[in-house]
PDB file of C-alpha atoms in Angstrom:
ATOM      1  CA  GLU A   1       2.148 -16.449   1.155  1.00 96.00           C
ATOM      2  CA  ILE A   2       5.119 -14.704   2.406  1.00 97.00           C
ATOM      3  CA  LEU A   3       4.961 -13.102   5.649  1.00 98.00           C
ATOM      4  CA  MET A   4       6.989  -9.900   6.202  1.00 98.00           C
ATOM      5  CA  THR A   5       8.048  -9.106   9.848  1.00 98.00           C
ATOM      6  CA  GLN A   6       9.242  -5.751  10.648  1.00 98.00           C
ATOM      7  CA  SER A   7      11.319  -4.699  13.894  1.00 96.00           C
ATOM      8  CA  PRO A   8      11.150  -2.862  16.128  1.00 97.00           C
ATOM      9  CA  GLY A   9       7.451  -2.123  16.351  1.00 97.00           C
ATOM     10  CA  THR A  10       8.253   1.450  17.614  1.00 97.00           C
ATOM     11  CA  LEU A  11      11.900   3.234  17.372  1.00 97.00           C
ATOM     12  CA  SER A  12      12.305   6.339  19.399  1.00 96.00           C
ATOM     13  CA  VAL A  13      15.107   8.741  17.782  1.00 96.00           C
ATOM     14  CA  SER A  14      16.058  12.297  18.772  1.00 95.00           C
ATOM     15  CA  PRO A  15      16.147  14.689  15.707  1.00 95.00           C
ATOM     16  CA  GLY A  16      19.417  14.506  13.868  1.00 96.00           C
ATOM     17  CA  GLU A  17      20.196  11.075  15.117  1.00 97.00           C
ATOM     18  CA  ARG A  18      20.079   8.052  12.656  1.00 97.00           C
ATOM     19  CA  ALA A  19      17.213   5.497  12.441  1.00 97.00           C
ATOM     20  CA  THR A  20      17.660   1.790  11.193  1.00 98.00           C
ATOM     21  CA  LEU A  21      14.697  -0.138  10.758  1.00 98.00           C
ATOM     22  CA  SER A  22      14.456  -3.805   9.598  1.00 98.00           C
ATOM     23  CA  CYS A  23      12.207  -6.261   7.650  1.00 98.00           C
ATOM     24  CA  ARG A  24      12.503  -9.883   7.391  1.00 98.00           C
ATOM     25  CA  ALA A  25      10.846 -11.993   4.841  1.00 98.00           C
ATOM     26  CA  SER A  26       9.824 -15.751   5.379  1.00 98.00           C
ATOM     27  CA  GLN A  27      11.593 -16.643   2.306  1.00 98.00           C
ATOM     28  CA  SER A  28      13.882 -14.924  -0.149  1.00 98.00           C
ATOM     29  CA  ILE A  29      12.359 -12.239  -2.366  1.00 97.00           C
ATOM     30  CA  SER A  30      15.460 -11.229  -3.836  1.00 97.00           C
ATOM     31  CA  ILE A  31      15.596  -7.477  -3.790  1.00 96.00           C
ATOM     32  CA  ASN A  32      11.605  -7.193  -4.702  1.00 96.00           C
ATOM     33  CA  LEU A  33      11.015  -5.049  -1.573  1.00 97.00           C
ATOM     34  CA  ALA A  34       9.669  -1.661  -1.252  1.00 98.00           C
ATOM     35  CA  TRP A  35       9.533   0.781   1.725  1.00 98.00           C
ATOM     36  CA  TYR A  36       6.583   3.024   2.371  1.00 98.00           C
ATOM     37  CA  GLN A  37       6.097   6.215   4.675  1.00 98.00           C
ATOM     38  CA  GLN A  38       2.751   6.974   6.270  1.00 98.00           C
ATOM     39  CA  LYS A  39       2.164  10.199   8.053  1.00 97.00           C
ATOM     40  CA  PRO A  40      -1.289  10.435  10.314  1.00 94.00           C
ATOM     41  CA  GLY A  41      -4.206  10.877   8.209  1.00 94.00           C
ATOM     42  CA  GLN A  42      -2.317  10.582   4.769  1.00 97.00           C
ATOM     43  CA  PRO A  43      -1.882   7.407   2.544  1.00 98.00           C
ATOM     44  CA  PRO A  44       1.259   5.689   2.304  1.00 98.00           C
ATOM     45  CA  ARG A  45       4.267   7.106   0.124  1.00 98.00           C
ATOM     46  CA  LEU A  46       6.565   5.208  -2.023  1.00 97.00           C
ATOM     47  CA  LEU A  47       9.914   5.638  -0.597  1.00 97.00           C
ATOM     48  CA  ILE A  48      12.243   2.713  -1.743  1.00 97.00           C
ATOM     49  CA  TYR A  49      11.791   0.083  -4.470  1.00 97.00           C
ATOM     50  CA  ARG A  50      14.092  -2.713  -5.709  1.00 96.00           C
ATOM     51  CA  ALA A  51      15.112  -2.687  -1.871  1.00 97.00           C
ATOM     52  CA  SER A  52      17.821   0.127  -2.607  1.00 97.00           C
ATOM     53  CA  THR A  53      16.517   2.498  -5.104  1.00 96.00           C
ATOM     54  CA  ARG A  54      14.955   5.891  -3.976  1.00 96.00           C
ATOM     55  CA  ALA A  55      11.622   6.682  -5.673  1.00 95.00           C
ATOM     56  CA  THR A  56      11.392  10.011  -7.398  1.00 93.00           C
ATOM     57  CA  GLY A  57      11.551  13.075  -4.869  1.00 95.00           C
ATOM     58  CA  VAL A  58      12.983  10.987  -1.902  1.00 97.00           C
ATOM     59  CA  PRO A  59      15.588  12.738   0.033  1.00 97.00           C
ATOM     60  CA  ALA A  60      18.956  11.304  -0.097  1.00 98.00           C
ATOM     61  CA  ARG A  61      18.838  10.716   3.817  1.00 97.00           C
ATOM     62  CA  PHE A  62      16.896   7.922   3.232  1.00 98.00           C
ATOM     63  CA  SER A  63      18.461   4.664   2.092  1.00 98.00           C
ATOM     64  CA  GLY A  64      17.874   0.905   1.704  1.00 98.00           C
ATOM     65  CA  SER A  65      19.506  -2.043   1.740  1.00 98.00           C
ATOM     66  CA  GLY A  66      19.605  -5.743   1.762  1.00 98.00           C
ATOM     67  CA  SER A  67      18.405  -8.853  -0.746  1.00 98.00           C
ATOM     68  CA  GLY A  68      17.162 -12.426   0.025  1.00 98.00           C
ATOM     69  CA  THR A  69      15.303 -12.273   3.513  1.00 98.00           C
ATOM     70  CA  ASP A  70      16.896  -9.235   5.462  1.00 98.00           C
ATOM     71  CA  PHE A  71      16.488  -5.747   4.461  1.00 98.00           C
ATOM     72  CA  THR A  72      17.083  -2.203   6.204  1.00 98.00           C
ATOM     73  CA  LEU A  73      16.120   0.960   5.841  1.00 98.00           C
ATOM     74  CA  SER A  74      18.153   3.858   7.327  1.00 98.00           C
ATOM     75  CA  ILE A  75      17.249   7.405   7.671  1.00 97.00           C
ATOM     76  CA  ASN A  76      20.432   9.492   8.556  1.00 97.00           C
ATOM     77  CA  GLY A  77      20.049  12.952  10.543  1.00 95.00           C
ATOM     78  CA  LEU A  78      16.388  12.604  11.182  1.00 96.00           C
ATOM     79  CA  GLN A  79      14.085  15.547  10.522  1.00 96.00           C
ATOM     80  CA  SER A  80      10.783  16.318  12.260  1.00 94.00           C
ATOM     81  CA  GLU A  81       8.879  15.240   9.017  1.00 96.00           C
ATOM     82  CA  ASP A  82      10.573  11.717   9.080  1.00 97.00           C
ATOM     83  CA  PHE A  83       8.385  10.822  12.227  1.00 94.00           C
ATOM     84  CA  ALA A  84       6.019   8.517  10.791  1.00 97.00           C
ATOM     85  CA  VAL A  85       5.017   4.991  10.341  1.00 98.00           C
ATOM     86  CA  TYR A  86       7.343   2.934   7.882  1.00 98.00           C
ATOM     87  CA  TYR A  87       5.900  -0.292   6.148  1.00 98.00           C
ATOM     88  CA  CYS A  88       8.075  -2.792   3.942  1.00 98.00           C
ATOM     89  CA  GLN A  89       6.118  -4.463   1.000  1.00 98.00           C
ATOM     90  CA  GLN A  90       7.342  -7.600  -0.817  1.00 98.00           C
ATOM     91  CA  TYR A  91       6.426  -7.916  -4.802  1.00 97.00           C
ATOM     92  CA  SER A  92       8.452 -10.895  -5.454  1.00 96.00           C
ATOM     93  CA  ASN A  93       5.705 -13.731  -5.129  1.00 94.00           C
ATOM     94  CA  TRP A  94       2.187 -12.509  -5.358  1.00 94.00           C
ATOM     95  CA  PRO A  95      -0.722 -12.909  -5.165  1.00 95.00           C
ATOM     96  CA  PRO A  96      -1.002 -11.691  -2.335  1.00 97.00           C
ATOM     97  CA  TYR A  97       1.203  -8.662  -2.074  1.00 97.00           C
ATOM     98  CA  THR A  98       2.290  -8.606   1.372  1.00 98.00           C
ATOM     99  CA  PHE A  99       3.353  -5.661   3.946  1.00 98.00           C
ATOM    100  CA  GLY A 100       5.042  -5.955   7.318  1.00 98.00           C
ATOM    101  CA  GLN A 101       2.987  -4.588  10.337  1.00 97.00           C
ATOM    102  CA  GLY A 102       4.761  -1.328  10.390  1.00 98.00           C
ATOM    103  CA  THR A 103       7.349   0.651  12.431  1.00 98.00           C
ATOM    104  CA  LYS A 104       6.437   3.511  14.224  1.00 98.00           C
ATOM    105  CA  VAL A 105       9.390   6.271  14.266  1.00 98.00           C
ATOM    106  CA  GLU A 106       8.713   8.516  17.102  1.00 96.00           C
ATOM    107  CA  ILE A 107      10.524  11.478  18.832  1.00 91.00           C
ATOM    108  CA  LYS A 108      12.525  10.702  21.775  1.00 90.00           C
TER     109      LYS A 108
ATOM    110  CA  GLU B   1      -2.090  17.034 -11.322  1.00 95.00           C
ATOM    111  CA  VAL B   2      -1.693  13.395 -10.963  1.00 96.00           C
ATOM    112  CA  LYS B   3      -3.840  11.885  -8.213  1.00 97.00           C
ATOM    113  CA  LEU B   4      -6.596   9.379  -7.441  1.00 98.00           C
ATOM    114  CA  VAL B   5      -9.720  10.051  -5.565  1.00 98.00           C
ATOM    115  CA  GLU B   6     -11.871   7.534  -3.838  1.00 98.00           C
ATOM    116  CA  SER B   7     -15.435   7.948  -3.173  1.00 98.00           C
ATOM    117  CA  GLY B   8     -18.184   5.633  -2.059  1.00 98.00           C
ATOM    118  CA  GLY B   9     -17.361   4.839   1.455  1.00 97.00           C
ATOM    119  CA  ALA B  10     -20.497   4.843   4.081  1.00 97.00           C
ATOM    120  CA  LEU B  11     -21.577   3.393   7.103  1.00 98.00           C
ATOM    121  CA  VAL B  12     -23.052  -0.051   6.064  1.00 98.00           C
ATOM    122  CA  GLN B  13     -24.848  -2.954   8.135  1.00 98.00           C
ATOM    123  CA  SER B  14     -23.053  -6.601   8.016  1.00 98.00           C
ATOM    124  CA  GLY B  15     -24.178  -8.332   5.283  1.00 98.00           C
ATOM    125  CA  GLY B  16     -24.893  -5.168   3.422  1.00 98.00           C
ATOM    126  CA  SER B  17     -22.961  -4.113   0.089  1.00 98.00           C
ATOM    127  CA  LEU B  18     -21.129  -1.077  -0.784  1.00 98.00           C
ATOM    128  CA  ARG B  19     -19.400   0.067  -4.317  1.00 98.00           C
ATOM    129  CA  LEU B  20     -16.326   2.291  -3.856  1.00 98.00           C
ATOM    130  CA  SER B  21     -15.256   3.999  -7.138  1.00 98.00           C
ATOM    131  CA  CYS B  22     -11.816   5.793  -7.538  1.00 98.00           C
ATOM    132  CA  ILE B  23     -11.123   8.328 -10.363  1.00 98.00           C
ATOM    133  CA  VAL B  24      -7.783   9.017 -11.566  1.00 98.00           C
ATOM    134  CA  SER B  25      -6.656  12.225 -13.279  1.00 98.00           C
ATOM    135  CA  GLY B  26      -3.033  13.460 -14.898  1.00 97.00           C
ATOM    136  CA  PHE B  27      -2.261  10.174 -16.468  1.00 96.00           C
ATOM    137  CA  THR B  28      -3.688   7.487 -18.580  1.00 96.00           C
ATOM    138  CA  LEU B  29      -5.391   4.779 -16.644  1.00 97.00           C
ATOM    139  CA  SER B  30      -5.496   2.248 -19.371  1.00 96.00           C
ATOM    140  CA  SER B  31      -1.640   2.005 -19.199  1.00 95.00           C
ATOM    141  CA  TYR B  32      -1.694   0.985 -15.440  1.00 96.00           C
ATOM    142  CA  GLU B  33      -2.334  -2.131 -13.457  1.00 97.00           C
ATOM    143  CA  MET B  34      -4.213  -0.949 -10.485  1.00 97.00           C
ATOM    144  CA  SER B  35      -4.817  -2.325  -6.976  1.00 98.00           C
ATOM    145  CA  TRP B  36      -7.052  -1.685  -3.636  1.00 98.00           C
ATOM    146  CA  VAL B  37      -5.512  -1.678  -0.274  1.00 98.00           C
ATOM    147  CA  ARG B  38      -7.204  -1.071   2.756  1.00 98.00           C
ATOM    148  CA  GLN B  39      -6.231  -0.327   6.503  1.00 98.00           C
ATOM    149  CA  SER B  40      -8.249  -1.470   9.541  1.00 95.00           C
ATOM    150  CA  PRO B  41      -8.250   1.606  12.163  1.00 90.00           C
ATOM    151  CA  GLY B  42      -4.807   1.685  13.844  1.00 88.00           C
ATOM    152  CA  LYS B  43      -3.750  -1.169  11.897  1.00 91.00           C
ATOM    153  CA  GLY B  44      -1.479  -2.099   9.047  1.00 93.00           C
ATOM    154  CA  LEU B  45      -1.763  -2.268   5.269  1.00 98.00           C
ATOM    155  CA  GLU B  46      -3.471  -5.216   3.713  1.00 98.00           C
ATOM    156  CA  TRP B  47      -3.762  -5.483  -0.119  1.00 98.00           C
ATOM    157  CA  ILE B  48      -6.841  -6.830  -1.117  1.00 98.00           C
ATOM    158  CA  ALA B  49      -7.501  -6.776  -5.008  1.00 98.00           C
ATOM    159  CA  TYR B  50      -5.515  -6.283  -8.419  1.00 97.00           C
ATOM    160  CA  ILE B  51      -6.651  -5.585 -12.074  1.00 98.00           C
ATOM    161  CA  ASN B  52      -4.738  -5.510 -14.890  1.00 96.00           C
ATOM    162  CA  SER B  53      -4.461  -2.422 -17.173  1.00 95.00           C
ATOM    163  CA  GLY B  54      -7.340  -4.227 -19.647  1.00 96.00           C
ATOM    164  CA  GLY B  55      -9.322  -5.130 -16.936  1.00 96.00           C
ATOM    165  CA  GLU B  56      -8.866  -9.174 -17.715  1.00 97.00           C
ATOM    166  CA  THR B  57      -7.027 -10.197 -15.153  1.00 97.00           C
ATOM    167  CA  THR B  58      -7.829  -9.818 -11.288  1.00 98.00           C
ATOM    168  CA  PHE B  59      -6.765 -11.358  -7.983  1.00 97.00           C
ATOM    169  CA  TYR B  60      -8.024 -11.194  -4.582  1.00 98.00           C
ATOM    170  CA  ALA B  61      -6.769 -11.674  -0.877  1.00 98.00           C
ATOM    171  CA  ASP B  62      -8.352 -14.639   0.350  1.00 98.00           C
ATOM    172  CA  SER B  63     -10.063 -12.522   2.901  1.00 97.00           C
ATOM    173  CA  VAL B  64     -12.174 -11.018   0.377  1.00 98.00           C
ATOM    174  CA  LYS B  65     -12.444 -13.660  -2.475  1.00 98.00           C
ATOM    175  CA  GLY B  66     -15.881 -14.593  -3.739  1.00 98.00           C
ATOM    176  CA  ARG B  67     -17.178 -11.298  -1.701  1.00 98.00           C
ATOM    177  CA  PHE B  68     -15.079  -8.506  -3.528  1.00 98.00           C
ATOM    178  CA  THR B  69     -14.973  -7.676  -7.172  1.00 98.00           C
ATOM    179  CA  VAL B  70     -12.687  -5.149  -8.807  1.00 98.00           C
ATOM    180  CA  SER B  71     -13.508  -3.734 -12.290  1.00 98.00           C
ATOM    181  CA  ARG B  72     -12.354  -0.733 -13.989  1.00 98.00           C
ATOM    182  CA  ASP B  73     -13.550   1.620 -17.030  1.00 98.00           C
ATOM    183  CA  ASN B  74     -10.796   3.161 -18.677  1.00 97.00           C
ATOM    184  CA  ALA B  75     -12.936   5.310 -20.968  1.00 97.00           C
ATOM    185  CA  ARG B  76     -14.507   6.513 -17.454  1.00 98.00           C
ATOM    186  CA  ARG B  77     -10.877   6.905 -15.895  1.00 98.00           C
ATOM    187  CA  SER B  78     -12.447   4.971 -13.031  1.00 98.00           C
ATOM    188  CA  LEU B  79     -11.646   1.869 -10.828  1.00 98.00           C
ATOM    189  CA  TYR B  80     -14.293   0.311  -8.883  1.00 98.00           C
ATOM    190  CA  LEU B  81     -14.476  -2.301  -5.760  1.00 98.00           C
ATOM    191  CA  GLN B  82     -17.930  -3.974  -5.365  1.00 98.00           C
ATOM    192  CA  MET B  83     -18.003  -5.235  -2.125  1.00 98.00           C
ATOM    193  CA  ASN B  84     -20.773  -7.732  -1.118  1.00 98.00           C
ATOM    194  CA  SER B  85     -21.459  -9.788   2.199  1.00 98.00           C
ATOM    195  CA  LEU B  86     -19.551  -7.046   4.318  1.00 98.00           C
ATOM    196  CA  ARG B  87     -18.342  -8.136   7.605  1.00 98.00           C
ATOM    197  CA  VAL B  88     -17.416  -6.043  10.593  1.00 97.00           C
ATOM    198  CA  GLU B  89     -14.092  -6.973  10.199  1.00 97.00           C
ATOM    199  CA  ASP B  90     -13.895  -5.321   6.612  1.00 98.00           C
ATOM    200  CA  THR B  91     -14.160  -2.017   8.605  1.00 98.00           C
ATOM    201  CA  ALA B  92     -11.245  -0.054   6.947  1.00 98.00           C
ATOM    202  CA  VAL B  93      -9.994   2.605   5.073  1.00 98.00           C
ATOM    203  CA  TYR B  94     -10.105   1.781   1.577  1.00 98.00           C
ATOM    204  CA  TYR B  95      -6.966   3.171  -0.941  1.00 98.00           C
ATOM    205  CA  CYS B  96      -6.939   2.697  -4.623  1.00 98.00           C
ATOM    206  CA  ALA B  97      -3.295   2.592  -5.536  1.00 98.00           C
ATOM    207  CA  ARG B  98      -1.424   2.602  -8.930  1.00 97.00           C
ATOM    208  CA  VAL B  99       0.985  -0.096  -9.379  1.00 96.00           C
ATOM    209  CA  GLY B 100       4.235   1.133 -10.656  1.00 90.00           C
ATOM    210  CA  PHE B 101       5.086   1.049 -14.156  1.00 79.00           C
ATOM    211  CA  ALA B 102       8.811   0.833 -14.333  1.00 76.00           C
ATOM    212  CA  VAL B 103       8.479  -1.302 -11.287  1.00 81.00           C
ATOM    213  CA  ALA B 104       5.567  -3.583 -11.357  1.00 82.00           C
ATOM    214  CA  GLY B 105       4.556  -4.506  -7.784  1.00 91.00           C
ATOM    215  CA  THR B 106       5.085  -1.441  -5.918  1.00 96.00           C
ATOM    216  CA  PHE B 107       2.407   1.096  -5.499  1.00 97.00           C
ATOM    217  CA  ASP B 108       3.591   4.489  -6.518  1.00 96.00           C
ATOM    218  CA  LEU B 109       0.499   6.664  -6.564  1.00 97.00           C
ATOM    219  CA  TRP B 110      -2.363   6.509  -3.825  1.00 98.00           C
ATOM    220  CA  GLY B 111      -5.350   8.110  -3.483  1.00 98.00           C
ATOM    221  CA  GLN B 112      -6.488   9.815   0.152  1.00 98.00           C
ATOM    222  CA  GLY B 113      -8.841   6.732   0.972  1.00 98.00           C
ATOM    223  CA  THR B 114     -12.603   6.349   1.714  1.00 98.00           C
ATOM    224  CA  LEU B 115     -13.836   5.079   4.919  1.00 98.00           C
ATOM    225  CA  VAL B 116     -15.872   2.159   5.497  1.00 98.00           C
ATOM    226  CA  PRO B 117     -17.365   1.355   8.480  1.00 98.00           C
ATOM    227  CA  VAL B 118     -19.296  -1.970   8.892  1.00 98.00           C
ATOM    228  CA  SER B 119     -21.753  -2.200  12.008  1.00 97.00           C
ATOM    229  CA  SER B 120     -23.194  -5.202  13.404  1.00 95.00           C
TER     230      SER B 120
END
């Protein structure tokens, strides 16, 4: 099973600033990585797939990068609606599909 | 409107059984692989079950293997999760999720979830 580790656990950022979230896989997953956003009381929403491709309707301020074992989600110019929990997920070697434990982006 | 709606969540005692349903609308269920993902209170996401488009192939997380069964009825636009021998640690919100068509392995559509509390 591939273990996904996200850091930091919580990220405090001021509105308008940039947030950088990390995700590391326990073995190479090529670019088979997705990012999700989850707001309180809501289901997750797919943001990024293939490590760097934005899903339909996702604003351009969200960008993903990386390959192999190390990945990054960047959010430029944080807006109020971006404060949420973000999860990475690998789909390279499954079952099982595995998620990271999440990074909470909170208002500084 | 494209959506998934789960139902069936209820308080159940440890050792009991429950069947969750997920009805889809706005797309053809038979064209998609589906999964169930759960989230324990205040915790992260855990994938627990997968079923292919025709229902012939299923996979499970080790945590539920032998206790949970995923099935589907494409004619009824429905996905199911039969949960037996429930444990306190199965307490979670259960989401049905559509596996992406263009990018298999991602979950591109989620229901709102249904809560299953398991008491001791």
